[in-house]
Short mmCIF file of C-alpha atoms and ligand atoms in Angstrom, two decimals:
data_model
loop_
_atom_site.label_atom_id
_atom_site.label_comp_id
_atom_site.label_asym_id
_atom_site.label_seq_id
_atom_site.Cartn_x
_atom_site.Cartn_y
_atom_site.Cartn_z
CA UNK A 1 131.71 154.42 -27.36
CA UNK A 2 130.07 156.00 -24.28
CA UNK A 3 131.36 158.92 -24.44
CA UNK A 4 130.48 159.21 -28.03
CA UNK A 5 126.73 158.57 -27.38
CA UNK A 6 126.49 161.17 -24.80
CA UNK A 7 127.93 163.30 -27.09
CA UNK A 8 124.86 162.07 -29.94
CA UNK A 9 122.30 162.55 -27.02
CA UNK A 10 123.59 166.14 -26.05
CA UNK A 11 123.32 167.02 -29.84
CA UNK A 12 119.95 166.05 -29.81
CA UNK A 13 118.77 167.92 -26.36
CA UNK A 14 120.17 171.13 -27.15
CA UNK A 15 118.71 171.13 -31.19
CA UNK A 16 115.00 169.75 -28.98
CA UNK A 17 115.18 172.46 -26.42
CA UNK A 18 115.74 175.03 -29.12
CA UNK A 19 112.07 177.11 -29.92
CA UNK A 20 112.06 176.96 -33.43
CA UNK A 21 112.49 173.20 -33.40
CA UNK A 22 109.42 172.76 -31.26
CA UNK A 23 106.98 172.21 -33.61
CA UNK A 24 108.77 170.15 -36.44
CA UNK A 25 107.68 166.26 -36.65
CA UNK A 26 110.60 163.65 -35.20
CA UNK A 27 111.93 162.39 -37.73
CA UNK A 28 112.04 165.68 -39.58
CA UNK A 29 114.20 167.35 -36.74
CA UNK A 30 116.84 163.84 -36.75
CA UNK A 31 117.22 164.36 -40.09
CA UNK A 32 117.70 167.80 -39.80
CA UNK A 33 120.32 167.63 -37.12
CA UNK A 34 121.93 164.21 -38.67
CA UNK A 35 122.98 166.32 -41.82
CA UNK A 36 124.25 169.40 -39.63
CA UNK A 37 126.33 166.90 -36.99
CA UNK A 38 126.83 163.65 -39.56
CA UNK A 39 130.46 163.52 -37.85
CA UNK A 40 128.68 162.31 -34.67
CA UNK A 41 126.45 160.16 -35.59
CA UNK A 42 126.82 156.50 -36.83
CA UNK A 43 123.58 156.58 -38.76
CA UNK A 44 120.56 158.80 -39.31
CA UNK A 45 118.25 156.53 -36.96
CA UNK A 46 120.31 157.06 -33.82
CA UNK A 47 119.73 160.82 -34.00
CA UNK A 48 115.85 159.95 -34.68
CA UNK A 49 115.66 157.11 -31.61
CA UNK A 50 117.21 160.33 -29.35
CA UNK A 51 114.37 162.94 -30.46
CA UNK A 52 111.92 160.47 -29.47
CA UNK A 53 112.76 159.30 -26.22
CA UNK A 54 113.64 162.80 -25.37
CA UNK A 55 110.48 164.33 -26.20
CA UNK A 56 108.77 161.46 -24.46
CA UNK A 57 107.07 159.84 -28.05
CA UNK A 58 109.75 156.40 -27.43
CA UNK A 59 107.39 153.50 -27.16
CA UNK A 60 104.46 154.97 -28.81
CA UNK A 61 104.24 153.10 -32.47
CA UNK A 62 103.65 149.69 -30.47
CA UNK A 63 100.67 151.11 -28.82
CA UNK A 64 97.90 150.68 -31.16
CA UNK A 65 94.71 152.81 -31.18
CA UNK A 66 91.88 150.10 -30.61
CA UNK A 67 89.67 150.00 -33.85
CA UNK A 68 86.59 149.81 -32.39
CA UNK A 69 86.65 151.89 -29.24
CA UNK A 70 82.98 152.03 -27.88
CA UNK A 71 82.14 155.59 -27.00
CA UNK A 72 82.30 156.55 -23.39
CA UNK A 73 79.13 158.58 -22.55
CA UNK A 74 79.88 160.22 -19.00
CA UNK A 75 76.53 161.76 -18.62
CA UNK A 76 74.98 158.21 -18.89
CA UNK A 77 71.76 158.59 -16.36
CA UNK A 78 72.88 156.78 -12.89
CA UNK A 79 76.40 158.91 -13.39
CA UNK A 80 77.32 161.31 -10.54
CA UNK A 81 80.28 161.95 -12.13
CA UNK A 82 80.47 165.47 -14.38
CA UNK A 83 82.96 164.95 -17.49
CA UNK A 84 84.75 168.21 -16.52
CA UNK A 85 86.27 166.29 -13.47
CA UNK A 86 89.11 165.68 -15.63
CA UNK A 87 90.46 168.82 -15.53
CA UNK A 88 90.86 168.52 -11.86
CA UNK A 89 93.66 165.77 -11.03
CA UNK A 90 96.72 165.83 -13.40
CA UNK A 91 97.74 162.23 -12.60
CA UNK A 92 98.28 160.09 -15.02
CA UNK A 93 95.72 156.93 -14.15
CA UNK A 94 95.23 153.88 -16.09
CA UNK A 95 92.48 151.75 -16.79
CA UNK A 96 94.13 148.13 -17.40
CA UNK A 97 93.49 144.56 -18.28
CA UNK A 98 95.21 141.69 -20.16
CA UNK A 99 93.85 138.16 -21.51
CA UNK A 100 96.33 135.40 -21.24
CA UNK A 101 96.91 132.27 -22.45
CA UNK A 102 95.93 128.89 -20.70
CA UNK A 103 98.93 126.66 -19.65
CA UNK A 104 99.00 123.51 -21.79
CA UNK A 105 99.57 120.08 -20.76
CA UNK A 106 99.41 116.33 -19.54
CA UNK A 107 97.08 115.56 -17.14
CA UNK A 108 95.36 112.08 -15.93
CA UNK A 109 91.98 113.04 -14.42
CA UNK A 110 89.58 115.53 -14.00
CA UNK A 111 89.54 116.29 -9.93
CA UNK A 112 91.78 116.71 -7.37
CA UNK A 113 95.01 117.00 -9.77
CA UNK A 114 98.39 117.69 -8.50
CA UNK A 115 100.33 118.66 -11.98
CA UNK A 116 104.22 118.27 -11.97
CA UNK A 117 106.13 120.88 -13.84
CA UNK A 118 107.40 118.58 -16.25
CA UNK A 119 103.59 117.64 -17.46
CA UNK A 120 103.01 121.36 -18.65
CA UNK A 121 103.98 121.35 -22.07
CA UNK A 122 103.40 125.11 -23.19
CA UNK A 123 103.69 127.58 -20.16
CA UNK A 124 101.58 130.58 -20.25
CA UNK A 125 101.53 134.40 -22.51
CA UNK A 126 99.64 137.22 -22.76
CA UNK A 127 96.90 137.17 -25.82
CA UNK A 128 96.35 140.68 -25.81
CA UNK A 129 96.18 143.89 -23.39
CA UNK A 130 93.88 146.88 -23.70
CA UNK A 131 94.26 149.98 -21.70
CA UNK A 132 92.77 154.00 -21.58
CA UNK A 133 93.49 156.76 -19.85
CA UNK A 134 90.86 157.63 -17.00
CA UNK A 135 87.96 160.30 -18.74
CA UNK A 136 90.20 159.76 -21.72
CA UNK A 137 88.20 158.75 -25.02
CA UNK A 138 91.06 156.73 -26.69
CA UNK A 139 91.56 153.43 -25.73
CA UNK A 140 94.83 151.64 -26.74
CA UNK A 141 95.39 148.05 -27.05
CA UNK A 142 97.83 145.29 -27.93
CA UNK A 143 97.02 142.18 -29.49
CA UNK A 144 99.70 138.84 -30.89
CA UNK A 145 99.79 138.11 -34.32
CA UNK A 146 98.64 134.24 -35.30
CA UNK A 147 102.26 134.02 -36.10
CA UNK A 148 103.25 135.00 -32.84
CA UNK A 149 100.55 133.09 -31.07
CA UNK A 150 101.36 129.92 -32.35
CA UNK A 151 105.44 131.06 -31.34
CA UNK A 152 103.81 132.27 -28.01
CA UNK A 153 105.86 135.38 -28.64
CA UNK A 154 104.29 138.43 -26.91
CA UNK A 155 107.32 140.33 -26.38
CA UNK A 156 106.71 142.80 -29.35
CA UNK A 157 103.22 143.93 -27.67
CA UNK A 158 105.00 144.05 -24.60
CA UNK A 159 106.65 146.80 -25.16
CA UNK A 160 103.54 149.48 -25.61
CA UNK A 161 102.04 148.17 -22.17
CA UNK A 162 105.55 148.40 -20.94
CA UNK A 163 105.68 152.57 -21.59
CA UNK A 164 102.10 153.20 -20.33
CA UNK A 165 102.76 151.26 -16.97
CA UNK A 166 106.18 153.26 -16.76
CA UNK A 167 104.21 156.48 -17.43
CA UNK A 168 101.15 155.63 -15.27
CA UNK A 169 101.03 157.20 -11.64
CA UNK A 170 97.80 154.82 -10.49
CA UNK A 171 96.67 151.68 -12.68
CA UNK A 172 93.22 150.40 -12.20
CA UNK A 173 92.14 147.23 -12.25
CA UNK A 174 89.89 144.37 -11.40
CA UNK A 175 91.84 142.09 -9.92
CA UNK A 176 94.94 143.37 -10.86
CA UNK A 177 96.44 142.53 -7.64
CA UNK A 178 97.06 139.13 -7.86
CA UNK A 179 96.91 138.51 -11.43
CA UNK A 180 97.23 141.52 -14.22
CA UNK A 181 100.67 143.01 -12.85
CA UNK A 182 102.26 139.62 -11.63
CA UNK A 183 101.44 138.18 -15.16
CA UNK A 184 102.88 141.39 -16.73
CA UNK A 185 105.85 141.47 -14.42
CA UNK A 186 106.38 138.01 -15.27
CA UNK A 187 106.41 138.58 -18.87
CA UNK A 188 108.65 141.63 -19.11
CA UNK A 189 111.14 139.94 -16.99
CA UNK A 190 111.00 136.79 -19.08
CA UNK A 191 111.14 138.76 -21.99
CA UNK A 192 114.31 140.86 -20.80
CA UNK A 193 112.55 143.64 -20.09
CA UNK A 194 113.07 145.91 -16.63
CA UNK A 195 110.34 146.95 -14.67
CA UNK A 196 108.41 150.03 -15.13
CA UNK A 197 108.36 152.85 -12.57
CA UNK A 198 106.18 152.36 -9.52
CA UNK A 199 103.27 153.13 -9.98
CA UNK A 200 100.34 152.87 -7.16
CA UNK A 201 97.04 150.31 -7.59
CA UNK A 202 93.20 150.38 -7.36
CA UNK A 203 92.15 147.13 -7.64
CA UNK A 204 88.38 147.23 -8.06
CA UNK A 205 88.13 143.53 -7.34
CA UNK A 206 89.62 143.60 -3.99
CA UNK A 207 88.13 146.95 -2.67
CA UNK A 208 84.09 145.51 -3.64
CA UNK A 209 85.33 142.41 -1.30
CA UNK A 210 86.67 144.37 1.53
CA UNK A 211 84.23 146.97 1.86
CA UNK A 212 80.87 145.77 0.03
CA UNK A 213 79.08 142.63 -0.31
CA UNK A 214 77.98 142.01 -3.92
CA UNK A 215 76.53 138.13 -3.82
CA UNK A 216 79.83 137.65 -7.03
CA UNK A 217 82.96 140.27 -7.05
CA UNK A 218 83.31 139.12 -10.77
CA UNK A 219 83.50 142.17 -12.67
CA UNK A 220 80.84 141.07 -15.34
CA UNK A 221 78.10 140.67 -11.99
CA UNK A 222 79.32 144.58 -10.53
CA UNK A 223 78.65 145.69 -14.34
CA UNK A 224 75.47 144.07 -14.63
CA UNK A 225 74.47 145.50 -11.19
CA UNK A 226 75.61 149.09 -11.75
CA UNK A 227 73.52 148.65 -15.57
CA UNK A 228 76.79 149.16 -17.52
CA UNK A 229 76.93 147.40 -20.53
CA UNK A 230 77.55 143.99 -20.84
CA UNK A 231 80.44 141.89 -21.53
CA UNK A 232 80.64 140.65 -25.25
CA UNK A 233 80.20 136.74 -25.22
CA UNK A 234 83.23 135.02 -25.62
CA UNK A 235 82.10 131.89 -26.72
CA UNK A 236 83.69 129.91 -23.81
CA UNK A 237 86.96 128.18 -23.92
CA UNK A 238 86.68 127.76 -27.87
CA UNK A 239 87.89 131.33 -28.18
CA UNK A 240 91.02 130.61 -26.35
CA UNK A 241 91.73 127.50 -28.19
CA UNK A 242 91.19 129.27 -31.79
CA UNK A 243 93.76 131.93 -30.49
CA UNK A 244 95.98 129.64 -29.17
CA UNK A 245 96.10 127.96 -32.73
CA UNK A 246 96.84 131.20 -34.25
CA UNK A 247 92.94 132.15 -35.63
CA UNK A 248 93.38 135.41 -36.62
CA UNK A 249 89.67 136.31 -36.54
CA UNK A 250 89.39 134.45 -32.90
CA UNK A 251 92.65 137.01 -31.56
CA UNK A 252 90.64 139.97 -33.21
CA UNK A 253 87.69 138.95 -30.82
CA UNK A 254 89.68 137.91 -28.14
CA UNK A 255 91.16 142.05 -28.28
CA UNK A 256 87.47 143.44 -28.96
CA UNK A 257 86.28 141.38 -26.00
CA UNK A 258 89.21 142.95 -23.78
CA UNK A 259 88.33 146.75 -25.14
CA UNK A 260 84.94 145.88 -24.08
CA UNK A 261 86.06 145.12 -20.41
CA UNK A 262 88.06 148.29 -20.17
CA UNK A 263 85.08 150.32 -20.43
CA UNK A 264 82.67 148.46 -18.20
CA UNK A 265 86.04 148.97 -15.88
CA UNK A 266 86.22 152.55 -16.31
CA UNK A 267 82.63 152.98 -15.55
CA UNK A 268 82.47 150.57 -12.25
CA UNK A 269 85.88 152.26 -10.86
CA UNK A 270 84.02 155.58 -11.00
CA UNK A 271 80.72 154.03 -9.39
CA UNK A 272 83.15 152.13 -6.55
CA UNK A 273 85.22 155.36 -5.87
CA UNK A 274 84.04 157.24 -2.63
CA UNK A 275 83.81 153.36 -1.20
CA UNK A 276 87.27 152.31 -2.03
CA UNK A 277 89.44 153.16 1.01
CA UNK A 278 92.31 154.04 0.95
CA UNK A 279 92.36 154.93 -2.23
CA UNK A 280 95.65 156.88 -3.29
CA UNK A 281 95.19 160.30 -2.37
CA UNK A 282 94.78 162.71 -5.56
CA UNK A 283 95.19 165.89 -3.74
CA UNK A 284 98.96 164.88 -3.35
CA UNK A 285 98.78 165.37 -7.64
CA UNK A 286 97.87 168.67 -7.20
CA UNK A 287 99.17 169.97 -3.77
CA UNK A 288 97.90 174.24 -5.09
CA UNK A 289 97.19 174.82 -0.92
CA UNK A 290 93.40 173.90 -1.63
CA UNK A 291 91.40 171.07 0.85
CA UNK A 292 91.57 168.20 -1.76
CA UNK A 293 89.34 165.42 -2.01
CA UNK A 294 91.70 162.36 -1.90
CA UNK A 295 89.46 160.07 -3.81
CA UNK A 296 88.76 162.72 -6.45
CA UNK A 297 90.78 165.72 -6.13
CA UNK A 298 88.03 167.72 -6.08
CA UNK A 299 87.97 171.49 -3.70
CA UNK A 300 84.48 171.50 -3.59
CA UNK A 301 83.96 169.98 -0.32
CA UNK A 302 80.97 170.33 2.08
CA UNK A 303 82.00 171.06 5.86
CA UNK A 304 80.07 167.77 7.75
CA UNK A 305 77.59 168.02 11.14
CA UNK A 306 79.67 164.86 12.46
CA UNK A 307 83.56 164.67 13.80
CA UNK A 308 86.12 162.13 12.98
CA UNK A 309 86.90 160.91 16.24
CA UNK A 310 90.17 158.22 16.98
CA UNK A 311 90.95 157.21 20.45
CA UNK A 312 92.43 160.26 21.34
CA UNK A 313 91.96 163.00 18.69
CA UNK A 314 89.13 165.07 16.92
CA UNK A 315 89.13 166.06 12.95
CA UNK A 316 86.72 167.79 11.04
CA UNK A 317 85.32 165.47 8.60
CA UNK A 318 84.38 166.82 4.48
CA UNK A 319 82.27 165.25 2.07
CA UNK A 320 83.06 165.63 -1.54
CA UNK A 321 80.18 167.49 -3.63
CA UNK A 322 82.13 166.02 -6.83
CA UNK A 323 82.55 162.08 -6.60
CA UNK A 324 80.42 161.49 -2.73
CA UNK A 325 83.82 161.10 -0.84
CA UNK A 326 84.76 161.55 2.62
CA UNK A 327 87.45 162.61 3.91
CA UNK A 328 88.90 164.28 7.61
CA UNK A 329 91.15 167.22 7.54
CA UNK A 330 94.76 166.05 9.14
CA UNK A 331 95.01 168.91 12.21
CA UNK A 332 93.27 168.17 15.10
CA UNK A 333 90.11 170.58 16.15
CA UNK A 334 91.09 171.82 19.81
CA UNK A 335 93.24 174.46 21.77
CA UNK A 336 96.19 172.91 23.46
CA UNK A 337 94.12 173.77 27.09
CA UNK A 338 91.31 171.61 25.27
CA UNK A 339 93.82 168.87 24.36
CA UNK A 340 95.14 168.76 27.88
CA UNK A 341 92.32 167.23 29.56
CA UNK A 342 92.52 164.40 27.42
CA UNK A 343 93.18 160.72 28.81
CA UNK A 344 93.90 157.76 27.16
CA UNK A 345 92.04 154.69 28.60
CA UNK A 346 94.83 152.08 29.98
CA UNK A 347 93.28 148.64 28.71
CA UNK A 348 96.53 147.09 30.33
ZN1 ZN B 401 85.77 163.50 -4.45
#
């Protein structure tokens, strides 16, 4: 059996690698090459699942294009950011965020409640998802059906979230850390699903209250401050009863409301950037020799009038013309004869 579905996936390599197959549609080419090898293949849709997962397209019909996608406008007036920045870094970062549903159960007052496992009577599940591309203008999203609401089924919009994740080198988000990508973990595991590839995290939640002191690190206060647009009203917990019950109108709001919050996302990541530290280092995407910004990836860097100085060691410090940045180069200024003369104090 093995053996006979390397031999399918071979098939379907060598008739993908070949040039004049290049540009003909999936299931076009599994057709083609199901009539030409029918001895074998077991059916016409095995040769079809191969194309697709070797040319990468596997996952991609769960993912559905948001309908109303707001349109990004990068040259919005407090923006430092120029649109062609994109071009610069070829990692693959995503913008991320999920709504999930409330855990349901018994409970016998209001304050200071200490709930046993066996009061909860529906556990949690994730209402929808909704997720772009950084500089990218289409946003994709996932949302339950009422059916599946009411079955608190999410695994089928699992899947699409699954594939970007696995694709995704960085994932942003606000407050990702301690809830988006447990919750999601939690559900693909639950759901039988393995985890995607590592990727590495910005978490615009935690970096505003490490490094800055807005008077609330709620994402709808840092939008309001940087003048991004507001979040749509939800209509309080209402919204996430109505869903819970399977309102099909109140899931198609709960999904717009989530699009919404990628963008203000997108927008406050970009404003956050040369103050989020560390943030993963970009230059590592592109590696072509140049000085790198590592917040940006940007080579147009201004040479500082101030040192980086640690205990024991001098750097030349950069500041990024592109996203405000800086950064210190990693060898140390100094001749060896310099670096001789150099103590460390002995606190001991
Ligand atoms: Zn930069």
């Amino acid at each position: 059996m093995n053996n006979k579905k390397s031999e399918c996936r071979l098939i379907c390599e060598r008739e993908c690698a070949k040039k004049e197959n290049k540009n003909i549609k999936d299931f076009t080419l599994a057709r083609k090459i199901y009539n030409q090898y029918k001895k074998s293949f077991k059916k016409e849709s095995q040769a079809y699942s191969f194309v697709r997962i070797i040319r990468g397209h596997y996952g991609e019909h769960h993912r559905k294009v948001a309908t109303q996608p707001k349109p990004l406008n990068y040259d919005h007036k407090n923006s430092i950011i120029p649109y062609k920045e994109s071009l610069n870094s070829p990692a693959r970062v995503l913008v991320l965020d999920i709504e999930t549903a409330p855990l349901k159960g018994y409970f016998w007052q209001l304050w200071k409640q200490n709930i046993q496992i066996n009061q909860i009577t529906n556990d949690w599940f994730i209402f929808t998802w909704a997720a772009k591309w950084l500089f990218e203008d289409k946003i994709y999203s996932g949302k339950v059906t009422g059916k599946e609401a009411i079955k608190q089924d999410d695994k089928r919009i699992m899947k699409g979230i699954w594939q970007m994740l696995n694709e995704a080198d960085i994932v942003i988000s606000h407050n990702g850390k301690k809830f988006d990508m447990p919750k999601l973990n939690t559900r693909f595991l639950l759901n039988g699903m393995t985890p995607p590839l590592p990727y590495q995290q910005i978490d615009t939640c935690d970096s505003a209250r490490k490094m800055l002191a807005f008077s609330s690190n709620k994402q709808e206060f840092i939008s309001i401050a940087f003048g991004s647009p507001r979040k749509l009203e939800t209509g309080g917990f209402e919204l996430w009863d109505s869903c819970y019950k399977g309102d099909e109108k109140a899931l198609a709001k709960m999904e717009e409301y989530n699009i919404g919050d990628i963008v203000s996302l997108e927008l406050n990541y970009l404003k956050l950037r040369p103050f989020i530290m560390p943030h993963p280092n970009m230059g590592l995407f592109i590696m072509d020799g140049l000085q790198r910004c590592p917040s940006c990836g940007s080579d147009d860097l201004q040479d500082c009038a101030k040192d980086y100085r640690t205990t024991v060691a001098v750097y030349e410090l950069k500041k990024c013309k592109c996203c405000g940045a800086s950064s210190r180069v990693r060898k140390q200024k100094g001749t060896p004869k310099e670096k001789h003369g150099i103590l460390s104090s002995s606190p001991r």
